[in-house]
PDB file of C-alpha atoms and ligand atoms in Angstrom:
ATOM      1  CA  UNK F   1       0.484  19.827 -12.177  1.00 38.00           C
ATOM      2  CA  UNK F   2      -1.214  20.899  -9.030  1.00 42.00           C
ATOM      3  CA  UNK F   3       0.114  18.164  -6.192  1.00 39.00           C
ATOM      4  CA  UNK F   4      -3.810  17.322  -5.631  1.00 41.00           C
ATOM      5  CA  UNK F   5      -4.621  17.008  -9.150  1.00 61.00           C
ATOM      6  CA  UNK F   6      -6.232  13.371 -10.195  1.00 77.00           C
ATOM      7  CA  UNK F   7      -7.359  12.397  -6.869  1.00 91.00           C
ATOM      8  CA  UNK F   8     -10.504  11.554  -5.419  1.00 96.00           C
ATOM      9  CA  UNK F   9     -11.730  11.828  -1.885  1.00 96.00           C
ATOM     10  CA  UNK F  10     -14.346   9.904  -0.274  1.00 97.00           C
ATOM     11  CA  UNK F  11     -15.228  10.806   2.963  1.00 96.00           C
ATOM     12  CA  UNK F  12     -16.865   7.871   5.482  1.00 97.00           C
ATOM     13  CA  UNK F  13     -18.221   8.273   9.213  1.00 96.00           C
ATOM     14  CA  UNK F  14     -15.786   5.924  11.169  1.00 96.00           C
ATOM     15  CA  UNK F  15     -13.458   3.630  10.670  1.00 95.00           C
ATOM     16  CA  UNK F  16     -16.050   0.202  10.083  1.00 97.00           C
ATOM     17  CA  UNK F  17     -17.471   2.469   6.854  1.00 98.00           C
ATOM     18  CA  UNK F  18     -13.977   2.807   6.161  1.00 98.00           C
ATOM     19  CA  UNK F  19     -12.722  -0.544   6.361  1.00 98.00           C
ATOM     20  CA  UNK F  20     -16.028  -1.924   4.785  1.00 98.00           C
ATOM     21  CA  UNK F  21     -15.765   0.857   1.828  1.00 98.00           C
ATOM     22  CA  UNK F  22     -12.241  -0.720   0.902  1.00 98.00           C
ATOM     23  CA  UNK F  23     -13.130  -4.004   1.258  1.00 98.00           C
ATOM     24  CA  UNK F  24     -15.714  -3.132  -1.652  1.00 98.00           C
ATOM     25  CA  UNK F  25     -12.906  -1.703  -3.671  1.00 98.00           C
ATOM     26  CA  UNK F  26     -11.455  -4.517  -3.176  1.00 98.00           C
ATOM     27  CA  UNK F  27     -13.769  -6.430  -4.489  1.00 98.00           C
ATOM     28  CA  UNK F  28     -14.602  -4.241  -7.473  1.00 98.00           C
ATOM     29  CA  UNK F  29     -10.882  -4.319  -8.744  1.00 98.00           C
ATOM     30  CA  UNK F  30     -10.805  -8.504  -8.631  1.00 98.00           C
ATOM     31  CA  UNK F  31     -13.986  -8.214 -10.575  1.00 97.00           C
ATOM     32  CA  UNK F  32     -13.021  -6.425 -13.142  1.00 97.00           C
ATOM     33  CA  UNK F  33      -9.828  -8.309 -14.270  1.00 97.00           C
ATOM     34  CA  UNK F  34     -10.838 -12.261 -15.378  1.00 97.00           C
ATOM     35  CA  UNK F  35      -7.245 -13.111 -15.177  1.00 97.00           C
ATOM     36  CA  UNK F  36      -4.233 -12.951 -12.556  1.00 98.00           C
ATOM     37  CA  UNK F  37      -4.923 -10.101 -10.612  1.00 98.00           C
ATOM     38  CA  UNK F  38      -2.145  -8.373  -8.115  1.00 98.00           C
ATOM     39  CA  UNK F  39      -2.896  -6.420  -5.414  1.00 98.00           C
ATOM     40  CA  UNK F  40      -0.350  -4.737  -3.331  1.00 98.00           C
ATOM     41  CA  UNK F  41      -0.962  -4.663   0.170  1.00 98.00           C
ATOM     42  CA  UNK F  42       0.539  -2.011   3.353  1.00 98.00           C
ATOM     43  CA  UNK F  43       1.417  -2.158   6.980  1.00 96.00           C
ATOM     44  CA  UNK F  44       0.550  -0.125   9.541  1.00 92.00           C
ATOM     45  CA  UNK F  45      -3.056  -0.342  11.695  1.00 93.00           C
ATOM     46  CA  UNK F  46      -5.138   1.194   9.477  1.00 93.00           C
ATOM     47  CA  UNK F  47      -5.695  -1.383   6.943  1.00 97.00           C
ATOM     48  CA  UNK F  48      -6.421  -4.111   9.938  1.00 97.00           C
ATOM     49  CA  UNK F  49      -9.991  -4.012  10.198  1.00 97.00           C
ATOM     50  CA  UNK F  50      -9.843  -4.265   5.952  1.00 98.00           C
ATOM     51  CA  UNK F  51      -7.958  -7.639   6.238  1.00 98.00           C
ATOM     52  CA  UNK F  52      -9.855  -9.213   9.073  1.00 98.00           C
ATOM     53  CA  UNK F  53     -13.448  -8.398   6.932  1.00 98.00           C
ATOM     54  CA  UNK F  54     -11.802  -9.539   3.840  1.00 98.00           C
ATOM     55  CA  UNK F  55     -11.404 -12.786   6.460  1.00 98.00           C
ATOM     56  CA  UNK F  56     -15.274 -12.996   7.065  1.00 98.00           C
ATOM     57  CA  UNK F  57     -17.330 -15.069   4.772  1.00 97.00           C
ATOM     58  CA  UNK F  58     -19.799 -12.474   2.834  1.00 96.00           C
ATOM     59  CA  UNK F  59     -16.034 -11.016   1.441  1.00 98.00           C
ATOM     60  CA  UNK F  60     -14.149 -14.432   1.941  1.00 98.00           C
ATOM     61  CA  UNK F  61     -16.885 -16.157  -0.723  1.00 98.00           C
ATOM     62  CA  UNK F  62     -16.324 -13.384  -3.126  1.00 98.00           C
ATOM     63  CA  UNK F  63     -12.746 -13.225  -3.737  1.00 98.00           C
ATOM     64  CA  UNK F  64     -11.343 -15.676  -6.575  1.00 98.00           C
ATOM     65  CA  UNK F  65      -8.500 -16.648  -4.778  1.00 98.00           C
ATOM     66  CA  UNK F  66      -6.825 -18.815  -6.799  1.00 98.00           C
ATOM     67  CA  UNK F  67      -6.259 -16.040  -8.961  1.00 98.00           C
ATOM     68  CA  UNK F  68      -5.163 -12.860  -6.719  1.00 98.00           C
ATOM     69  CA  UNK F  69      -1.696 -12.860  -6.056  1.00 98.00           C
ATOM     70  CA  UNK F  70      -0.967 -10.600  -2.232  1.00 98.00           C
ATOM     71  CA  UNK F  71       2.370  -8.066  -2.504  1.00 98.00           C
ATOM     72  CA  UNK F  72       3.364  -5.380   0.148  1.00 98.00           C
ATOM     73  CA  UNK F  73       4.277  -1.550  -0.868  1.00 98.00           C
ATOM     74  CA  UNK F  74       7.165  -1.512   2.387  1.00 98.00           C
ATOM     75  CA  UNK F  75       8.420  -3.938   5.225  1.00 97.00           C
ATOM     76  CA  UNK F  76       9.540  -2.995   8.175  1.00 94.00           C
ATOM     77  CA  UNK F  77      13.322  -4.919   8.161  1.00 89.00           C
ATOM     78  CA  UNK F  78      12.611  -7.715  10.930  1.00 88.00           C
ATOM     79  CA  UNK F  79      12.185 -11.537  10.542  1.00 86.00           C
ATOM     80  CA  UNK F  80       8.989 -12.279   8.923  1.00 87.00           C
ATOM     81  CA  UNK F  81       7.728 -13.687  11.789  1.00 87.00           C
ATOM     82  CA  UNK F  82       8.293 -10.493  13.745  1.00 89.00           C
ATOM     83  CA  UNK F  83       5.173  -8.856  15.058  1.00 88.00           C
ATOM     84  CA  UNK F  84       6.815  -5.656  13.125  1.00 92.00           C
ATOM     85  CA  UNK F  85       6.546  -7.088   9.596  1.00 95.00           C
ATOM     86  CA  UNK F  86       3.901  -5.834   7.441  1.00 97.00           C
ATOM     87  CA  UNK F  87       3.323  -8.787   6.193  1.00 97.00           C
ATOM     88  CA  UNK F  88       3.148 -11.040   9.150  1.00 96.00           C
ATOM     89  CA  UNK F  89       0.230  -8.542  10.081  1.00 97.00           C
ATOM     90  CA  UNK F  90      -1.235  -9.498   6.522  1.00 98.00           C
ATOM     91  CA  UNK F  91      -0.979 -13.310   6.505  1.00 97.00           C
ATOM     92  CA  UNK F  92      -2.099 -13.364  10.193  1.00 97.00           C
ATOM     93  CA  UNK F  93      -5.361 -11.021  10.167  1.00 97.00           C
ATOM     94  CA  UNK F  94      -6.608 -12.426   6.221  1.00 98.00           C
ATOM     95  CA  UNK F  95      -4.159 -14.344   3.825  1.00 98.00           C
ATOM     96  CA  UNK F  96      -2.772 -17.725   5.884  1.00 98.00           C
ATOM     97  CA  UNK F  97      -6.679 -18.136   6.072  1.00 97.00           C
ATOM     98  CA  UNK F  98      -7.411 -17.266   2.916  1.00 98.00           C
ATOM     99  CA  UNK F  99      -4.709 -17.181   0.045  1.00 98.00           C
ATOM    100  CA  UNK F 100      -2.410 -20.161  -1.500  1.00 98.00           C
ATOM    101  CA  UNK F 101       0.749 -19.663   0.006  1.00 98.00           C
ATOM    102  CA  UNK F 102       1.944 -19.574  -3.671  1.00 98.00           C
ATOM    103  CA  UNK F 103       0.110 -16.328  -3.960  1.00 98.00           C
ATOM    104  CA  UNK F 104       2.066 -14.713  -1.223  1.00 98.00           C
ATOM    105  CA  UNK F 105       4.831 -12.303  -2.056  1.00 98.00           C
ATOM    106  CA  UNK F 106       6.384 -11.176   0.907  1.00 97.00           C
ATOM    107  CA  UNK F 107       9.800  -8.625   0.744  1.00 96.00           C
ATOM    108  CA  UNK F 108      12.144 -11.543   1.938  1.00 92.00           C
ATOM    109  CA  UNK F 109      14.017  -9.751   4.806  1.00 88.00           C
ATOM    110  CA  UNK F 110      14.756 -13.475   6.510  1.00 73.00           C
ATOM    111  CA  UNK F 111      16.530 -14.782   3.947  1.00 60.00           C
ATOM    112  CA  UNK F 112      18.322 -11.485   2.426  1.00 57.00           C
ATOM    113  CA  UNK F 113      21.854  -9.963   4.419  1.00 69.00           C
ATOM    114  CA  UNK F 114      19.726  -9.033   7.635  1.00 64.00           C
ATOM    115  CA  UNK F 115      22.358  -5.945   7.497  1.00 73.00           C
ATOM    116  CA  UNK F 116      21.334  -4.953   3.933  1.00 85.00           C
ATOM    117  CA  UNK F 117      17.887  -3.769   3.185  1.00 92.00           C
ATOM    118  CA  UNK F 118      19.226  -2.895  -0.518  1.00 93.00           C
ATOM    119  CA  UNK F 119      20.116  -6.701  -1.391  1.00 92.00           C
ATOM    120  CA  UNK F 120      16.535  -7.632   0.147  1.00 93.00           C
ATOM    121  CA  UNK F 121      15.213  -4.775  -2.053  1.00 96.00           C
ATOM    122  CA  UNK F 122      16.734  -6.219  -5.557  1.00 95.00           C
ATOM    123  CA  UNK F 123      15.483  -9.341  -4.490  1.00 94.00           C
ATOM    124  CA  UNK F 124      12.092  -8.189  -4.439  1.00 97.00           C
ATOM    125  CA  UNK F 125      12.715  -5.968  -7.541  1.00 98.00           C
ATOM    126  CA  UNK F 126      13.401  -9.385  -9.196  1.00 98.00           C
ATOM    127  CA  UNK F 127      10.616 -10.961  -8.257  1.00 98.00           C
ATOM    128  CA  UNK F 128       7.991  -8.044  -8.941  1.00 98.00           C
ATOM    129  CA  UNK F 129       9.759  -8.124 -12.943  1.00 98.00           C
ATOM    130  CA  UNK F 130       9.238 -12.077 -13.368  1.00 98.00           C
ATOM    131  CA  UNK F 131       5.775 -11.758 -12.253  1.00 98.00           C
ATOM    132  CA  UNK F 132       5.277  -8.869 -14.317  1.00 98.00           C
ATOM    133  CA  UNK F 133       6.894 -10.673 -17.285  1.00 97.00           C
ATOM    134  CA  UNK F 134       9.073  -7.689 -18.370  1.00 97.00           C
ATOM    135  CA  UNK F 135      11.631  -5.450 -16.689  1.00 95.00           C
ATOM    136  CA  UNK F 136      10.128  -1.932 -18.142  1.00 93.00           C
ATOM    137  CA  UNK F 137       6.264  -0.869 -17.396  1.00 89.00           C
ATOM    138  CA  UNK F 138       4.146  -0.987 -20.363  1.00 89.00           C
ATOM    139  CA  UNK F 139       1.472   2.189 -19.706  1.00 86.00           C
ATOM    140  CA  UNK F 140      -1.094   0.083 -20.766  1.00 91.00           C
ATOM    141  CA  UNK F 141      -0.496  -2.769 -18.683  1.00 95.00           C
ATOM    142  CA  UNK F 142      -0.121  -1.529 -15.002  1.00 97.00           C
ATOM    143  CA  UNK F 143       1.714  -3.808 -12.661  1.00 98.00           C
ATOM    144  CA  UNK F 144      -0.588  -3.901  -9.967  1.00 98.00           C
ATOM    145  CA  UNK F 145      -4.544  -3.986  -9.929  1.00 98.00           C
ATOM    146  CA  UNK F 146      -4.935  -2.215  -6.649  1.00 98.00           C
ATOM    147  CA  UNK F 147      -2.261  -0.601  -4.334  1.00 98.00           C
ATOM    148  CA  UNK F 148      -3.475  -0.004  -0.710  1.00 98.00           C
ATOM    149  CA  UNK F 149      -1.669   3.243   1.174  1.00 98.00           C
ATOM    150  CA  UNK F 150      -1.686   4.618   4.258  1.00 98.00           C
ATOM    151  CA  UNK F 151      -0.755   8.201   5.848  1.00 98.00           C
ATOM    152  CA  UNK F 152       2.340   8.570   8.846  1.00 97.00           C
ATOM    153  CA  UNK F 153       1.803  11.531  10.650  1.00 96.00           C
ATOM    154  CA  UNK F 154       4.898  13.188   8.721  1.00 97.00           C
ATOM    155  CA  UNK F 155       3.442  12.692   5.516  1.00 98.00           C
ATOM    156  CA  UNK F 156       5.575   9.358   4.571  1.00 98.00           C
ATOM    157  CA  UNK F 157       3.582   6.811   2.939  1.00 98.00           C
ATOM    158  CA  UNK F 158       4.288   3.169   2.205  1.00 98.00           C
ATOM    159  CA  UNK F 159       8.759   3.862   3.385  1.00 97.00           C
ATOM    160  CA  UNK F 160       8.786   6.982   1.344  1.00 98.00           C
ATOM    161  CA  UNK F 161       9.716   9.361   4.261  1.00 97.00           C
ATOM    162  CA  UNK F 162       9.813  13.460   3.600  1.00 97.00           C
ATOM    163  CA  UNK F 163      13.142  14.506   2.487  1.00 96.00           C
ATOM    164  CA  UNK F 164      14.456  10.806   1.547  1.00 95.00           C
ATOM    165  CA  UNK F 165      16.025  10.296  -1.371  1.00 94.00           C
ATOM    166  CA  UNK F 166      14.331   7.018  -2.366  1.00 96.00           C
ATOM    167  CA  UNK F 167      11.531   9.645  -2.943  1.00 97.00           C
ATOM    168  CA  UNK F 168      13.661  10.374  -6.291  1.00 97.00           C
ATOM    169  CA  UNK F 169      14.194   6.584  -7.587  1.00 97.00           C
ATOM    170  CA  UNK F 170      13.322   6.327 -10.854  1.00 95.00           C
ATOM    171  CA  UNK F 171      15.265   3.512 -12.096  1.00 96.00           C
ATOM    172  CA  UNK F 172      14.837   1.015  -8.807  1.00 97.00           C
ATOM    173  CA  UNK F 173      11.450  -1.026  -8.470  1.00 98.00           C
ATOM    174  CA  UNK F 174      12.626  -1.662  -4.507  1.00 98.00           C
ATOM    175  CA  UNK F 175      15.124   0.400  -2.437  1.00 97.00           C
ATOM    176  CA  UNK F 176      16.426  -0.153   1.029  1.00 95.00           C
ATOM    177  CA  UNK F 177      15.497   2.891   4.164  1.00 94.00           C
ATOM    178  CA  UNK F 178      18.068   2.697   5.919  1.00 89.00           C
ATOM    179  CA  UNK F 179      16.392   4.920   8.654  1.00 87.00           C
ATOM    180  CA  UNK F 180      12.736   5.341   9.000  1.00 90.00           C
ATOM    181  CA  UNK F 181      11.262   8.730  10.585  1.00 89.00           C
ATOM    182  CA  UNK F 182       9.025   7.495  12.599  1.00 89.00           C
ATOM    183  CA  UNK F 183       8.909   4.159  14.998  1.00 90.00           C
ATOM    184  CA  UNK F 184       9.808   1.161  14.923  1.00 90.00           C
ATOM    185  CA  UNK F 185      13.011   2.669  14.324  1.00 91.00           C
ATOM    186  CA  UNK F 186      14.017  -0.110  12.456  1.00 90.00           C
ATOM    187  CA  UNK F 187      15.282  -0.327   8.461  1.00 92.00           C
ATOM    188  CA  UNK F 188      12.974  -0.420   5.656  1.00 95.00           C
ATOM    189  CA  UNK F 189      12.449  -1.586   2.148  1.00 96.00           C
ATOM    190  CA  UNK F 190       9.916   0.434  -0.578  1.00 98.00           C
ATOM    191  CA  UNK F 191       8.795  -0.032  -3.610  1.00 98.00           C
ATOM    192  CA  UNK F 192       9.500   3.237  -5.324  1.00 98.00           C
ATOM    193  CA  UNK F 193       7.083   6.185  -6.504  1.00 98.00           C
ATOM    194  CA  UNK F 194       7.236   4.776 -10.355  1.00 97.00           C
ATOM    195  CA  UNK F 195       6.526   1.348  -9.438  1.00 97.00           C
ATOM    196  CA  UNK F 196       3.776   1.818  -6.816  1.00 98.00           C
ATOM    197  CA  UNK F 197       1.985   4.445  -9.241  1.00 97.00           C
ATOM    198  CA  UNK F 198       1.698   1.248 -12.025  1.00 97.00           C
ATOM    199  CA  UNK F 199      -1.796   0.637 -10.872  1.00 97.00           C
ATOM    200  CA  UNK F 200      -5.492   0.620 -12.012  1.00 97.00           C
ATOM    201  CA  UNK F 201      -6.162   1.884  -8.438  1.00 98.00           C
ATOM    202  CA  UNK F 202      -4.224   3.270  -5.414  1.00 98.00           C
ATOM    203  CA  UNK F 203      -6.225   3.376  -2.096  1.00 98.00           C
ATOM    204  CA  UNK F 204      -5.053   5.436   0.746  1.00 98.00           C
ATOM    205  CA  UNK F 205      -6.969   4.660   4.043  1.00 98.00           C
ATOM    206  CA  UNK F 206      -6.897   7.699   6.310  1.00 97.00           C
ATOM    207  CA  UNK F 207      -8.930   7.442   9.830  1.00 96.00           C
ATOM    208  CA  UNK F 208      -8.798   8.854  12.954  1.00 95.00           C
ATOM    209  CA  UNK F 209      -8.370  12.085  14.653  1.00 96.00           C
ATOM    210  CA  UNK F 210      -4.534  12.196  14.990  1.00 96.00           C
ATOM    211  CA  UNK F 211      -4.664  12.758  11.492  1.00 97.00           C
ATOM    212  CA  UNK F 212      -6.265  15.738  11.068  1.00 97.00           C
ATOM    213  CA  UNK F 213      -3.284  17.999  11.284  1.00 97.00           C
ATOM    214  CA  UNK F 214      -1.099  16.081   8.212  1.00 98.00           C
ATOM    215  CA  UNK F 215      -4.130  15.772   5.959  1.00 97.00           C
ATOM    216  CA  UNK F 216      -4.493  19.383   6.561  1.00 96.00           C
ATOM    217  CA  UNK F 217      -1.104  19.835   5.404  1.00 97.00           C
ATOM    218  CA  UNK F 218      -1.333  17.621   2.736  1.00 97.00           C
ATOM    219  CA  UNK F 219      -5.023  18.826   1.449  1.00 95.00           C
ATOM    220  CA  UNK F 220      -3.272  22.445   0.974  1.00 94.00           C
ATOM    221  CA  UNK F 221      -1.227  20.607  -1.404  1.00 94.00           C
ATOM    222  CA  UNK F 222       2.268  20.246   0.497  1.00 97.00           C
ATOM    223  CA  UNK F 223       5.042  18.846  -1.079  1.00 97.00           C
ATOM    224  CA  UNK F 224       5.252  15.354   1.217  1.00 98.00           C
ATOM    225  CA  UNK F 225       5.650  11.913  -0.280  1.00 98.00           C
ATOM    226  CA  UNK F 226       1.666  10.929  -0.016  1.00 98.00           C
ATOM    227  CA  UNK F 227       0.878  14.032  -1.824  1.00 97.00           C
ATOM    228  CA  UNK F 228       3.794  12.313  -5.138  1.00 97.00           C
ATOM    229  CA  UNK F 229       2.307   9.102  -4.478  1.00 98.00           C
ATOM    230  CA  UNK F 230      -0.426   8.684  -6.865  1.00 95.00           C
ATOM    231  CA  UNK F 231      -1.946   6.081  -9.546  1.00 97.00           C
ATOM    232  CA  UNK F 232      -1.524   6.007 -13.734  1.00 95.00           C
ATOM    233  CA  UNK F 233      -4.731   5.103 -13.040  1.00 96.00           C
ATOM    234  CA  UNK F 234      -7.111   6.310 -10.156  1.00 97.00           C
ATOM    235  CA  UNK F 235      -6.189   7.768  -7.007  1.00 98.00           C
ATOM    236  CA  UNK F 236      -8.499   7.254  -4.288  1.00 98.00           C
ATOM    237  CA  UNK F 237      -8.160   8.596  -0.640  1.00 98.00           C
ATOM    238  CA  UNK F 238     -10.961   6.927   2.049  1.00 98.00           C
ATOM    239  CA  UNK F 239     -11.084   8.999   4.924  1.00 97.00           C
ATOM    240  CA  UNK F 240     -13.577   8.932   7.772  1.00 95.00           C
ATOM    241  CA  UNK F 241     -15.065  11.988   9.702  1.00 95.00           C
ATOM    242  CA  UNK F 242     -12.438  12.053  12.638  1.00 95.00           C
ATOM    243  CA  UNK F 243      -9.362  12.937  10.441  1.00 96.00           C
ATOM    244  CA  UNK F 244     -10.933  15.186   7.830  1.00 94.00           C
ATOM    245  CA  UNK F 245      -9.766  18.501   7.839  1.00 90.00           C
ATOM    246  CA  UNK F 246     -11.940  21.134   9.524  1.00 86.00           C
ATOM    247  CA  UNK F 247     -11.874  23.525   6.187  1.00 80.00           C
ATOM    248  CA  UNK F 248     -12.535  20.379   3.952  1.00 80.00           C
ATOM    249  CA  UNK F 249     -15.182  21.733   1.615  1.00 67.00           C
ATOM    250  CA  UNK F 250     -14.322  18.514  -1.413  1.00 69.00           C
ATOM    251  CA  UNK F 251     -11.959  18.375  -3.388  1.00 61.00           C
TER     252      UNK F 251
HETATM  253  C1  LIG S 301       4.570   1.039   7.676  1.00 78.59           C
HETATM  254  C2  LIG S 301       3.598   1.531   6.658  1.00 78.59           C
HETATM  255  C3  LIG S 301       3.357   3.006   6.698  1.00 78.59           C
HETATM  256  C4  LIG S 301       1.951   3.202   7.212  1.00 78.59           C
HETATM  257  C5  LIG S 301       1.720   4.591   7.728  1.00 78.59           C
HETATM  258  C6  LIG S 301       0.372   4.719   8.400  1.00 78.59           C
HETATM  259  O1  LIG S 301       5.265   0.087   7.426  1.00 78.59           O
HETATM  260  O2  LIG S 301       4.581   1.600   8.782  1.00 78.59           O
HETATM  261  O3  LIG S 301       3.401   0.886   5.516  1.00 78.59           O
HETATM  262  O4  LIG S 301       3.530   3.705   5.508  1.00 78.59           O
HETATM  263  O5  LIG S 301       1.014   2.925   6.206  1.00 78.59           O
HETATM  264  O6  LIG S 301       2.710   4.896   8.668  1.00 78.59           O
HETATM  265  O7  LIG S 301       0.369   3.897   9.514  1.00 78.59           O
HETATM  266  P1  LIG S 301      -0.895   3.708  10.438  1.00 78.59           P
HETATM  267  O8  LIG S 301      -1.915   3.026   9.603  1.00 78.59           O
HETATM  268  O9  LIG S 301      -0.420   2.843  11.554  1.00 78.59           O
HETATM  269  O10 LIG S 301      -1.318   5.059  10.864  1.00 78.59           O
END
């Protein structure tokens, strides 16, 4: 299978079309599901403008709360109240405004051995298979409703970084980084290619020029872990103007 087989690319002027296109998305995935619906979140900047519109009231009034439960595809391995944690940038742009705490799944990296990103990884691995209700995936019953992604400028997506052997996890749900490629230098956890890919939906946000030269690379179908990372279900890259490609004709 070509690497850029099954995915769908919808291109957006600038990043507030961007943000406001996956806010929509969204919305659309916690429509269609009447029950408990799971969305897996990511770190980085680009999804900040997302979370602070999915703050405002014309998205804030349209999300069943009660009923969305808020994971994250990688941490960063600092307290959770470190400005570094994924999470912390989660809870402080949208979900301490928003969600029940209840419905908050941080990675635990406070409580776990702060030397060990594996043991904070299992622990996460544990709690991903209670919520899920089963310890194998079920095809037909994808773990998460939506999983947001974004694009380093190595190609690494959520702590998947090129060359890494976490890229090749199969059994684990989570795995400890123990070095990330790119800054903050600092440990990581993931949720694997397997577990990320049990989705209705995975949304990569892509914006900005600086990112024009990987999505290049990764458009011409390199072998780099955002180019692996895709859904059971749909795979969906949002990219505005500013990072697309130069030769981008569609794809
Ligand atoms: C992280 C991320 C990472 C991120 C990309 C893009 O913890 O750093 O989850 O995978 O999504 O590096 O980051 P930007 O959005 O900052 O470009």
């Amino acid at each position: 299978m070509a690497a850029n087989d099954n995915r769908q690319v919808i291109t957006v002027a600038d990043p507030e079309a961007l943000a406001a296109t996956a806010a929509e998305h969204v919305l659309a995935r916690t429509a269609a599901n009447n029950g408990r619906v799971a969305i897996c979140l990511t770190g980085g900047s680009s999804p900040k403008q997302l979370y602070q519109l999915l703050a405002t009231e014309a998205y804030r009034s349209r999300i069943p709360w009660q009923r969305v439960h808020w994971f994250i595809g990688d941490e960063r391995f600092v307290p959770a109240d470190d400005p570094l944690n994924n999470m912390a940038m989660a809870r402080a742009n949208f979900l301490d405004r928003c969600a029940p705490a209840a419905n908050i799944h941080p990675i635990p990296t406070a409580t776990a051995d702060p030397t060990n990103p594996d043991r904070s990884a299992a622990l996460y691995e544990q709690e991903l298979k209670s919520f899920y209700g089963a310890d194998a995936f079920d095809q037909a019953r994808p773990l998460f409703d939506l999983v947001l992604m974004g694009v380093g400028p190595d190609g690494h997506t959520a702590s998947l970084f090129p060359g890494d052997a976490a890229l090749d996890e199969t059994a684990r749900w989570a795995v400890g980084v123990p070095k990330a490629n790119v800054e903050p230098f600092v440990p990581r956890v993931t949720l694997t290619l397997p577990i990320l890919a049990s989705c209705r939906e995975m949304l990569f946000e892509v914006a900005g020029g600086d990112k024009r030269a990987i999505l290049t690379r990764l458009f011409a179908g390199e072998n780099l872990p955002a180019n692996r990372a895709r859904s059971t279900g749909e795979t969906v890259w949002l990219v505005d103007k500013s990072a697309l490609p130069e030769n981008f004709r569609g794809q």
